[in-house]
GROMACS .gro file of C-alpha atoms in nm:
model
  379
    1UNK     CA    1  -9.013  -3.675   8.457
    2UNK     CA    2  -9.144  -3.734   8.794
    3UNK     CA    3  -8.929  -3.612   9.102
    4UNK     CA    4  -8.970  -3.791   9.383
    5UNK     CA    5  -9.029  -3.583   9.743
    6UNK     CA    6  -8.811  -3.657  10.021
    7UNK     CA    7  -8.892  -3.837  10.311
    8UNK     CA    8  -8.970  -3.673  10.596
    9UNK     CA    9  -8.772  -3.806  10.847
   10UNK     CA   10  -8.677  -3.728  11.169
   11UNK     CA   11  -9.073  -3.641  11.288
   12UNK     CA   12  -9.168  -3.820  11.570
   13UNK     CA   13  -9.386  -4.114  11.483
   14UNK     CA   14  -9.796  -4.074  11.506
   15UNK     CA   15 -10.050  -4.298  11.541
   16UNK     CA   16 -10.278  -4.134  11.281
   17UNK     CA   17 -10.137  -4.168  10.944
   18UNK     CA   18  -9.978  -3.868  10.763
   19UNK     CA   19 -10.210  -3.688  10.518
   20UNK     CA   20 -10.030  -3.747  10.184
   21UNK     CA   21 -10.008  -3.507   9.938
   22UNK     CA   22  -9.883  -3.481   9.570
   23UNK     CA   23  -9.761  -3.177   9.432
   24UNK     CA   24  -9.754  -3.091   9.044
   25UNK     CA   25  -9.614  -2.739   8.908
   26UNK     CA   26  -9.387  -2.741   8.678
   27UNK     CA   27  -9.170  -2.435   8.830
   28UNK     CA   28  -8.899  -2.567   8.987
   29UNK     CA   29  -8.937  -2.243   9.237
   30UNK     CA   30  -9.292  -2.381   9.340
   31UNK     CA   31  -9.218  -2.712   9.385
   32UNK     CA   32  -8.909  -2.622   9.587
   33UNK     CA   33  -9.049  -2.407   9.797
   34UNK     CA   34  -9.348  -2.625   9.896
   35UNK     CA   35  -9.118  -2.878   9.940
   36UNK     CA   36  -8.964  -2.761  10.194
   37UNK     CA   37  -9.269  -2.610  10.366
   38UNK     CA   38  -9.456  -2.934  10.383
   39UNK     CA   39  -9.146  -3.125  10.441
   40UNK     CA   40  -9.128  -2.932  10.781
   41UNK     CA   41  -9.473  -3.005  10.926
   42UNK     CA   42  -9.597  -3.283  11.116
   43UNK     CA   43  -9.876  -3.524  10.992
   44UNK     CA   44  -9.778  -3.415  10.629
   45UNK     CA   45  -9.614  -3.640  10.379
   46UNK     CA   46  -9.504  -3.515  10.045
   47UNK     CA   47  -9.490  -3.831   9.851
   48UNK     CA   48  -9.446  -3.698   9.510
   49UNK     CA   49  -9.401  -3.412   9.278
   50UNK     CA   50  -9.457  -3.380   8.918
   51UNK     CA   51  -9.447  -3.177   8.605
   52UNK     CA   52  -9.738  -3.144   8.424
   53UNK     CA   53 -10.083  -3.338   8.394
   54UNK     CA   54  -9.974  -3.664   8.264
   55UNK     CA   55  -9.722  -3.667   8.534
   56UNK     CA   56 -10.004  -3.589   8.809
   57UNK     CA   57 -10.246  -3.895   8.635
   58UNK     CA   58  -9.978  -4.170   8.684
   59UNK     CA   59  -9.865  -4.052   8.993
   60UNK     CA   60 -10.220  -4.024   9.152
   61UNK     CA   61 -10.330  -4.376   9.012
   62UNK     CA   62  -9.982  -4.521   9.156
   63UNK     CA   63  -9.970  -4.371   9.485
   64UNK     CA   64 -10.301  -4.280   9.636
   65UNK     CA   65 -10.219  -3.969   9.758
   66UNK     CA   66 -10.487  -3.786   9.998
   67UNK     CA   67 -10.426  -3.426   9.807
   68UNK     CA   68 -10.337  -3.369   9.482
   69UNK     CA   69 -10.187  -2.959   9.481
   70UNK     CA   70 -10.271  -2.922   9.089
   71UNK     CA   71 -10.099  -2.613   8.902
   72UNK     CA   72 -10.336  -2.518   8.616
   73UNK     CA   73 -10.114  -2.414   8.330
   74UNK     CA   74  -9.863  -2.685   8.233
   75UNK     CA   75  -9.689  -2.856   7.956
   76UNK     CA   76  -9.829  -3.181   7.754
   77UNK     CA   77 -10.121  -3.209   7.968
   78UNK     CA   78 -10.283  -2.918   8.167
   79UNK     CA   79 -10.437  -2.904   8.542
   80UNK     CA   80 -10.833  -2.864   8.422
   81UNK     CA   81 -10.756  -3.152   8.140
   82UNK     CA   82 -10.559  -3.400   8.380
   83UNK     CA   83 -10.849  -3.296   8.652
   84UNK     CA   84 -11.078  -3.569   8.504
   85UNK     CA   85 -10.808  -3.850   8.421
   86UNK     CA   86 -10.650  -3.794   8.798
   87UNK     CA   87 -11.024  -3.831   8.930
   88UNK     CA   88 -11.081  -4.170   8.724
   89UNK     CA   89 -10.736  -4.246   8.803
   90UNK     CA   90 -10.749  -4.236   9.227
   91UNK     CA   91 -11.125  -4.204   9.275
   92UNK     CA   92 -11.184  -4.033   9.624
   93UNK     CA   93 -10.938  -3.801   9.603
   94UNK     CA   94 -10.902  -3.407   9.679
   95UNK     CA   95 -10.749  -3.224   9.454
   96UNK     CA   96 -10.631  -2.831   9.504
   97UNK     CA   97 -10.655  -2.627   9.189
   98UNK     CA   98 -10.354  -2.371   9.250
   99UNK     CA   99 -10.383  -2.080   8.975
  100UNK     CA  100 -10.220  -1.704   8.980
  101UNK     CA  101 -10.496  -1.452   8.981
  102UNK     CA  102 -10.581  -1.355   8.584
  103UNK     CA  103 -10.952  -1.342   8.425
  104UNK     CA  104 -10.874  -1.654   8.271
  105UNK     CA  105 -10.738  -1.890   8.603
  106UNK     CA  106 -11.045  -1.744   8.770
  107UNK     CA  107 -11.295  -1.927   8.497
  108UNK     CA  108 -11.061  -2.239   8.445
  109UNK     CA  109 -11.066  -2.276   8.827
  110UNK     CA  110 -11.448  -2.257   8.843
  111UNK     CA  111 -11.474  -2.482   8.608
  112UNK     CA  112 -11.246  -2.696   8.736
  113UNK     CA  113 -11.485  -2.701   9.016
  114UNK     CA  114 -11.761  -2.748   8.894
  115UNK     CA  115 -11.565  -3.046   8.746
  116UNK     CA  116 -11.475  -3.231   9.058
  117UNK     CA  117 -11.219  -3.044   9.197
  118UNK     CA  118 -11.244  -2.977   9.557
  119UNK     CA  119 -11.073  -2.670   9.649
  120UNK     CA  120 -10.835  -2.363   9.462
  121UNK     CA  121 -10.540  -2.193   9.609
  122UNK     CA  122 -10.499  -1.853   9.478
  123UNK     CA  123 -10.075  -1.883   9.366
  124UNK     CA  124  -9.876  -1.545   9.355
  125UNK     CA  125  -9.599  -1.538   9.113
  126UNK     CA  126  -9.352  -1.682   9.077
  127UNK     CA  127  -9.139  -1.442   9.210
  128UNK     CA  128  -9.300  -1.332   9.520
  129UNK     CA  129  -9.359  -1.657   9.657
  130UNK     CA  130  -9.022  -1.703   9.852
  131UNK     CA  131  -9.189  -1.400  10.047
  132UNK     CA  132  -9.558  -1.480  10.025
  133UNK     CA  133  -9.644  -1.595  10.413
  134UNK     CA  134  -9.972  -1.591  10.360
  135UNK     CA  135 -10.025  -1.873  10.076
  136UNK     CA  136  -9.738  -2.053  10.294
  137UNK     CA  137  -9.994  -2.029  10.569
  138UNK     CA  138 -10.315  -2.113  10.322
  139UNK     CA  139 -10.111  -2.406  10.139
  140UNK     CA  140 -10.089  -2.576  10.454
  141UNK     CA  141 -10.444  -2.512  10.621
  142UNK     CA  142 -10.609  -2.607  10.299
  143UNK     CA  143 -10.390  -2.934  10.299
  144UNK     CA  144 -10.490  -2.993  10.646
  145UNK     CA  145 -10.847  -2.922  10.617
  146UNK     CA  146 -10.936  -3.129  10.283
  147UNK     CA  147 -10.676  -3.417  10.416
  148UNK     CA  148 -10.879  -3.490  10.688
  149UNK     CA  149 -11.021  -3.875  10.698
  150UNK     CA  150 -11.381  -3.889  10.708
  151UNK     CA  151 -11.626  -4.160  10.627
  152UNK     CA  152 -11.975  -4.020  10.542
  153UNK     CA  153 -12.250  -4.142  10.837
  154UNK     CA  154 -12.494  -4.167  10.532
  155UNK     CA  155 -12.811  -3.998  10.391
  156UNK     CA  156 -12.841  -3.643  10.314
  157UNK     CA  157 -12.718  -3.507   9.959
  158UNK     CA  158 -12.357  -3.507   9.753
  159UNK     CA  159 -12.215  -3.236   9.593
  160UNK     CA  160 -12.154  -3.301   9.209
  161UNK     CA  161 -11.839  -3.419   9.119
  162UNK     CA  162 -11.717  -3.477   9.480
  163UNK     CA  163 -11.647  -3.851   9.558
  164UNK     CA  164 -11.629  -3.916   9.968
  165UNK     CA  165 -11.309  -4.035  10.098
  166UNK     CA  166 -11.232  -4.314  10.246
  167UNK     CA  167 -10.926  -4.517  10.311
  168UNK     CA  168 -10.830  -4.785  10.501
  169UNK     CA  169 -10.701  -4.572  10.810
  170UNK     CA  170 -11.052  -4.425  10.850
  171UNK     CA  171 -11.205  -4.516  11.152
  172UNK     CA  172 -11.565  -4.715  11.165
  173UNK     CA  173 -11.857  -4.442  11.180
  174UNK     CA  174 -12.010  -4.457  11.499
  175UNK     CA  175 -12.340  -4.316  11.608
  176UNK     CA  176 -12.332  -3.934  11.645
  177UNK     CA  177 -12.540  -3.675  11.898
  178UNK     CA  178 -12.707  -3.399  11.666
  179UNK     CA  179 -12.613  -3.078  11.733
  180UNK     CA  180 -12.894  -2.950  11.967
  181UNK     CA  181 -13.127  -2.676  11.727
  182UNK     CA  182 -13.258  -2.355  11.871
  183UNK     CA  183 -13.651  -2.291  11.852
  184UNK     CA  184 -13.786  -2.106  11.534
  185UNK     CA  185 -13.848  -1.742  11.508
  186UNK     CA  186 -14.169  -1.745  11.248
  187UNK     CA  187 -14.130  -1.350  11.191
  188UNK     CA  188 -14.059  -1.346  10.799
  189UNK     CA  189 -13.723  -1.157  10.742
  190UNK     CA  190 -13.622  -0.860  10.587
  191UNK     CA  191 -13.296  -0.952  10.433
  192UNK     CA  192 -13.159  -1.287  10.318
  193UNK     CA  193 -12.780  -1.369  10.414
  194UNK     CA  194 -12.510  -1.671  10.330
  195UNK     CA  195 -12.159  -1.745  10.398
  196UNK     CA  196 -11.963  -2.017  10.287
  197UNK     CA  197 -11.604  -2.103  10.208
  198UNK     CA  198 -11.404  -2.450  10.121
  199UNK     CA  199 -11.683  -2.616   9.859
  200UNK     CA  200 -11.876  -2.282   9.824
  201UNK     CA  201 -11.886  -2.205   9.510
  202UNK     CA  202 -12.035  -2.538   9.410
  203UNK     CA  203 -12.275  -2.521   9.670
  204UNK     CA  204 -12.414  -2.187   9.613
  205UNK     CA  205 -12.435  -2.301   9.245
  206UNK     CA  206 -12.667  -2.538   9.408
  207UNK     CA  207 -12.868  -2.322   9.633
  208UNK     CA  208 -12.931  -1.995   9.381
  209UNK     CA  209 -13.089  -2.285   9.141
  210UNK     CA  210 -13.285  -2.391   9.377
  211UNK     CA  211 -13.404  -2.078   9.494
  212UNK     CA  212 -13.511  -2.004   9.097
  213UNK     CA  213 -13.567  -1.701   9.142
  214UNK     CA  214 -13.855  -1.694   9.412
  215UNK     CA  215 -13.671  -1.556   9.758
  216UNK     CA  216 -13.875  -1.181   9.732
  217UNK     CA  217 -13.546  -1.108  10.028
  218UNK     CA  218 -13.247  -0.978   9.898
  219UNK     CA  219 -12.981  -1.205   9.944
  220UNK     CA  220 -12.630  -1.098  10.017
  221UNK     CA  221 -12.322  -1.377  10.014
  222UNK     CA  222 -11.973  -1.368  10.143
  223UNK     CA  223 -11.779  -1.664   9.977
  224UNK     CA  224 -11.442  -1.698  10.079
  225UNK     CA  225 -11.270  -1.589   9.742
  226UNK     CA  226 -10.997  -1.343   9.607
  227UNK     CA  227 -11.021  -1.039   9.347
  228UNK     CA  228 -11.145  -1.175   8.966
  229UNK     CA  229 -11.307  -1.500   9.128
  230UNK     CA  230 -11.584  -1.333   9.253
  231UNK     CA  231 -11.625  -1.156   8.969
  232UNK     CA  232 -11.665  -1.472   8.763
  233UNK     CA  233 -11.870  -1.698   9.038
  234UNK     CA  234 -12.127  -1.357   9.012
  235UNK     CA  235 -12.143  -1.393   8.666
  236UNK     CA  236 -12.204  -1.782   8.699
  237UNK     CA  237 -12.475  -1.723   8.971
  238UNK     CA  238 -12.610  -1.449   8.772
  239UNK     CA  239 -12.699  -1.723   8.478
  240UNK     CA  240 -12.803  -1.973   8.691
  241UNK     CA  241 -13.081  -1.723   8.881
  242UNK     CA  242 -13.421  -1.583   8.770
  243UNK     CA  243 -13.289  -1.284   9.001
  244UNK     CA  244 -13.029  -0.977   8.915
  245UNK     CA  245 -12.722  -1.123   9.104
  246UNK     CA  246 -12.416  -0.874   9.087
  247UNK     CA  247 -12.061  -0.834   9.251
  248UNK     CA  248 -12.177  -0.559   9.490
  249UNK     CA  249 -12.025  -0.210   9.468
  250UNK     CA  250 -11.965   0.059   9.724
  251UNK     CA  251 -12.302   0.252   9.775
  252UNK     CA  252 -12.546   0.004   9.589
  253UNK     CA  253 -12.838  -0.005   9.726
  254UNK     CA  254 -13.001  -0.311   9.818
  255UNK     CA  255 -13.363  -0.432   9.636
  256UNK     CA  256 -13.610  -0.713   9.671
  257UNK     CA  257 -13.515  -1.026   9.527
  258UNK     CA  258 -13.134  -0.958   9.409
  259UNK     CA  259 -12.842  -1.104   9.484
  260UNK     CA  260 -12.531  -0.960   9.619
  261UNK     CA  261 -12.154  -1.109   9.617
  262UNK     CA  262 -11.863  -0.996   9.832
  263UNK     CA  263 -11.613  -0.902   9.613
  264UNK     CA  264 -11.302  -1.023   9.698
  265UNK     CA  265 -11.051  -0.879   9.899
  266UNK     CA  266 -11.315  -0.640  10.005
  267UNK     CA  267 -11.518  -0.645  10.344
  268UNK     CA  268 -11.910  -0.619  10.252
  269UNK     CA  269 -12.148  -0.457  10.550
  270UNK     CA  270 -12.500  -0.295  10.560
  271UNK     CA  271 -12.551   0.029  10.654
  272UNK     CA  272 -12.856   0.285  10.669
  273UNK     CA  273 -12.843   0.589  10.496
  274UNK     CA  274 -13.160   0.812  10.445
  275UNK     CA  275 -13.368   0.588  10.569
  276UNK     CA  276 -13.265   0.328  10.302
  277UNK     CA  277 -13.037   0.018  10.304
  278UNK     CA  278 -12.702   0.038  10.132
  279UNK     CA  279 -12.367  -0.193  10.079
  280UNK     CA  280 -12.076  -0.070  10.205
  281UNK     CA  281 -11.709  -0.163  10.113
  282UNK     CA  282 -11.451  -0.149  10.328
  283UNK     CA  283 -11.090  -0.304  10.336
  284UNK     CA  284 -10.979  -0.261  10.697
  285UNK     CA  285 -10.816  -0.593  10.863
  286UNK     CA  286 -10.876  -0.950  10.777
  287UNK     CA  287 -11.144  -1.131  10.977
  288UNK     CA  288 -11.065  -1.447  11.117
  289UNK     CA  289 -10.729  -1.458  10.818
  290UNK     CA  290 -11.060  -1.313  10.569
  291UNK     CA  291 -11.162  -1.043  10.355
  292UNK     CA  292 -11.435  -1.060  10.283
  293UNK     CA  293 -11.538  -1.240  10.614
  294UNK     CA  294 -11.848  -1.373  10.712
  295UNK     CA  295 -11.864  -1.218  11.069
  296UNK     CA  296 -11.856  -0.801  10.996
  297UNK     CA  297 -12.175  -0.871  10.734
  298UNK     CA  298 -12.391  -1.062  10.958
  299UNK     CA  299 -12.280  -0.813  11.214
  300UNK     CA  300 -12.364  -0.501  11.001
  301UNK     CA  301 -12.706  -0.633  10.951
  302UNK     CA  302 -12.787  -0.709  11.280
  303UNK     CA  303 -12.706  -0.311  11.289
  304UNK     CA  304 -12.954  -0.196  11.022
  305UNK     CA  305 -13.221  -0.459  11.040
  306UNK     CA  306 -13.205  -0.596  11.392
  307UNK     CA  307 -13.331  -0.908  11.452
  308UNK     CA  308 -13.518  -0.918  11.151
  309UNK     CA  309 -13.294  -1.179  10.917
  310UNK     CA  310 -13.228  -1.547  10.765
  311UNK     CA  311 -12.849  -1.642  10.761
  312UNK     CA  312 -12.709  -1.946  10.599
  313UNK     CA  313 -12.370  -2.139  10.714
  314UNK     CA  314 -12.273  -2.341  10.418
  315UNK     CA  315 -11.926  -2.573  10.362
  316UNK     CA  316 -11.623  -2.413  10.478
  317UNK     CA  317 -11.318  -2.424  10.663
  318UNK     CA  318 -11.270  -2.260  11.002
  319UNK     CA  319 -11.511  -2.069  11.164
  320UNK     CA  320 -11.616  -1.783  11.056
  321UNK     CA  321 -11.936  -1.655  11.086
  322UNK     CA  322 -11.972  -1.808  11.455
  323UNK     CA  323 -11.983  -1.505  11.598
  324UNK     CA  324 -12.197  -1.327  11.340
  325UNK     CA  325 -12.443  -1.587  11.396
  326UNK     CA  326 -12.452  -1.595  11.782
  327UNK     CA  327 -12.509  -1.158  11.728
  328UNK     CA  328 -12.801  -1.243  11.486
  329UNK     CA  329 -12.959  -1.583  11.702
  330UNK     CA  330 -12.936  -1.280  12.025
  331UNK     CA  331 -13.151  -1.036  11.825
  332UNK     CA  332 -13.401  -1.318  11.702
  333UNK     CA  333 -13.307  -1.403  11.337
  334UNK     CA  334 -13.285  -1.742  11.258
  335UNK     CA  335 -12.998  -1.957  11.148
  336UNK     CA  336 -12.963  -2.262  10.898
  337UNK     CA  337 -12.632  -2.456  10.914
  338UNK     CA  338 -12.525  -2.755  10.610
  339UNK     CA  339 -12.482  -3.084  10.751
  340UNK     CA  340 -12.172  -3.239  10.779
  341UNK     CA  341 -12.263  -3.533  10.549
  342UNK     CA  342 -12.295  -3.300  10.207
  343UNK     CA  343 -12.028  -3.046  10.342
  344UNK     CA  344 -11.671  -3.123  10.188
  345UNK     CA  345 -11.540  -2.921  10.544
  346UNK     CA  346 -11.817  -2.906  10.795
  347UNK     CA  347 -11.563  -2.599  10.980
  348UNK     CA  348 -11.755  -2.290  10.973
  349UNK     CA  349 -12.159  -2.502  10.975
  350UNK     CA  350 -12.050  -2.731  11.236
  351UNK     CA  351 -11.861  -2.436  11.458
  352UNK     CA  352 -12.231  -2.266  11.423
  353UNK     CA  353 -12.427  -2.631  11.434
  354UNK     CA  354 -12.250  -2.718  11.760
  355UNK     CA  355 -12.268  -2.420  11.929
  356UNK     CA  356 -12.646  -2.472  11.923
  357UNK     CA  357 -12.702  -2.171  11.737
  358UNK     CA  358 -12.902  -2.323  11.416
  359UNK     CA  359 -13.237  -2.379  11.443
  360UNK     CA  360 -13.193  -2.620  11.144
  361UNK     CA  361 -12.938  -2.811  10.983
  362UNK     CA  362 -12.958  -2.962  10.681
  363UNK     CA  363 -12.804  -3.154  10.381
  364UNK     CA  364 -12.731  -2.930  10.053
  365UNK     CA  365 -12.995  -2.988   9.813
  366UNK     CA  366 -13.310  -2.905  10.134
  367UNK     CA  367 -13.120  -2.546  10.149
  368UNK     CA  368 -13.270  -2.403   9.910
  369UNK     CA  369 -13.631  -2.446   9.991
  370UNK     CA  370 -13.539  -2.445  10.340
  371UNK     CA  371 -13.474  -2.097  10.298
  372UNK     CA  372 -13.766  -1.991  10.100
  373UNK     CA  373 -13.995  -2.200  10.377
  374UNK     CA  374 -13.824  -1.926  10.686
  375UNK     CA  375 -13.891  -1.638  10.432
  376UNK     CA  376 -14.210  -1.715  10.368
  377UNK     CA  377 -14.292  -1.739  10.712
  378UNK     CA  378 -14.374  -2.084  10.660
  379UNK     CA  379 -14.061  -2.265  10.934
   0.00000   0.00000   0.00000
């Protein structure tokens, strides 16, 4: 049985509309918590909690929530079988995957990506969550970021699975500036690198195919992602490439034409030794609330290779990798940026899109050869 959230009254009234979210766990200790969390912030409306899947299905097709926080292992119905039902159910909607970090949540969340879903929350258990800050802190960003009302201006690609939203409170799309572009650097680089966050997996899915196995580069990726998810999206990437594509390890050296992950919790940087070009893995402080983090690899390789490089900004929330990219645009290496139209959080492209340091911005499905056109010399 359903149990309905309380209001949130008392908050001072807001001209934009509340983002609303429905919650479905079937601990009582997760539900109460977040509860109480989201009950406290402003432009937040917990409108519902649930049980299990079939719970989250009804609820979704009678309320119309904005965010649907979706628990993964329940009774009667589970998150990654109610995922498609809620979908068909309240078309447009975002849903969170929330799983506790095991092998197993780590696939069943990719998949539920790959799926539709739009985001995952990695959940500690059960009983460390009265003291875990930091999801507290990630519950509510990721709630804020995906809850966001935003009406596609049209052309460019979709992502798979992902359905725009749009609701009534969304404001008519008018006529945007582009972000202003830099001017092209046509030396072909030495080293390949992405970052990407809220949307990434699916997105890389996206570019690695595309790239089918012709970038001669190396390509190294940090995607926003904890321990045993990175392991997984590596293995995923590795089937979907012509090219060896590996969670990175301390020491590995870096070769033509493979593919490198961050692992999670794990900073991944370049450094020179003997002449040669190794990964190095470090877990000193979070940058910008991340580790891995965007920012220290671009940085690193702006270190060992100079100016000599092709980054990629793809979907994510915050902005992370601004600065990495304004070290790498200073040296001369070029930047591409996803465009807001086929990003499901334009945060860390449109921090480096609008801080004019992209020299080209682009929707999802051009990435790809985008990036094989600047390392082929051929911008």
């Amino acid at each position: 049985m359903a149990v309905p959230a309380p209001l949130s009254g008392g908050r001072p009234a807001s001209a934009t509309p509340p983002i609303r979210v429905l919650l479905v766990d079937d601990s009582a200790v997760v539900r109460g918590l977040a509860s109480r969390w989201l009950s406290t912030e402003a432009g937040i409306e917990l409108v519902a909690m649930g049980l299990n899947g079939r719970d989250a299905v009804r609820l979704a097709g009678e309320l119309s929530p904005d965010v649907v926080v979706l628990d993964i292992e329940m009774p009667e119905l589970d998150g990654l079988s109610a995922l498609p039902l809620i979908l068909a159910a309240s078309p447009g909607v975002r849903i969170l995957m929330a799983s506790t970090l095991t092998h197993r949540n780590a696939e069943i969340t990719l998949k539920a990506l790959s799926l539709g879903a739009t985001d995952y929350l990695p959940k500690p258990e059960t009983g460390k969550l009265a003291a875990a800050a930091d999801f507290r802190r990630d519950l509510i960003a990721r709630i804020r970021g995906l809850g966001r009302r935003r009406v596609p201006i049209g052309g460019g690609a979709t992502i798979p699975g992902l359905r725009p939203v749009v609701t009534a409170a969304a404001p008519v799309p008018i006529a945007k500036v582009a972000p202003p572009t830099r001017p092209i650097n046509k030396t072909v680089p030495e080293l390949v690198l992405i970052g990407s966050s809220t949307g990434g997996p699916q997105a890389l899915q996206t570019v690695v195919k595309g790239l089918a196995g012709r970038l001669r580069q190396p390509l190294l990726i940090v995607q926003h992602m904890p321990p045993m998810f990175t392991t997984v999206m590596a293995d995923q990437l590795a089937k979907l490439s012509s090219s060896p594509a590996v969670e990175a390890k301390d020491g590995m050296p870096i070769r033509p034409g493979h593919i490198y992950i961050a692992p999670g919790d794990y900073h991944m940087t370049v450094v020179r030794r003997l002449g040669s070009s190794v990964i190095a893995l470090d877990r000193t402080a979070p940058v910008n609330f991340c580790r891995p983090a965007v920012d220290p690899l671009f940085n690193s390789a702006v270190g060992a290779y100079g100016g000599n490089l092709l980054a990629a900004i793809l979907t994510g929330m915050g902005s992370d990798g601004r600065r990495g990219c304004e070290t790498l645009v200073d040296k001369g290496g070029n930047v591409i940026a996803q465009d807001e139209t086929t990003s499901v959080v334009w945060g860390m492209p449109g921090a480096v899109a609008t801080a004019g340091l992209a020299c080209a911005i682009r929707p999802l499905d051009d990435i790809a050869q985008t990036l094989l056109n600047f390392a082929g010399g051929k911008a």
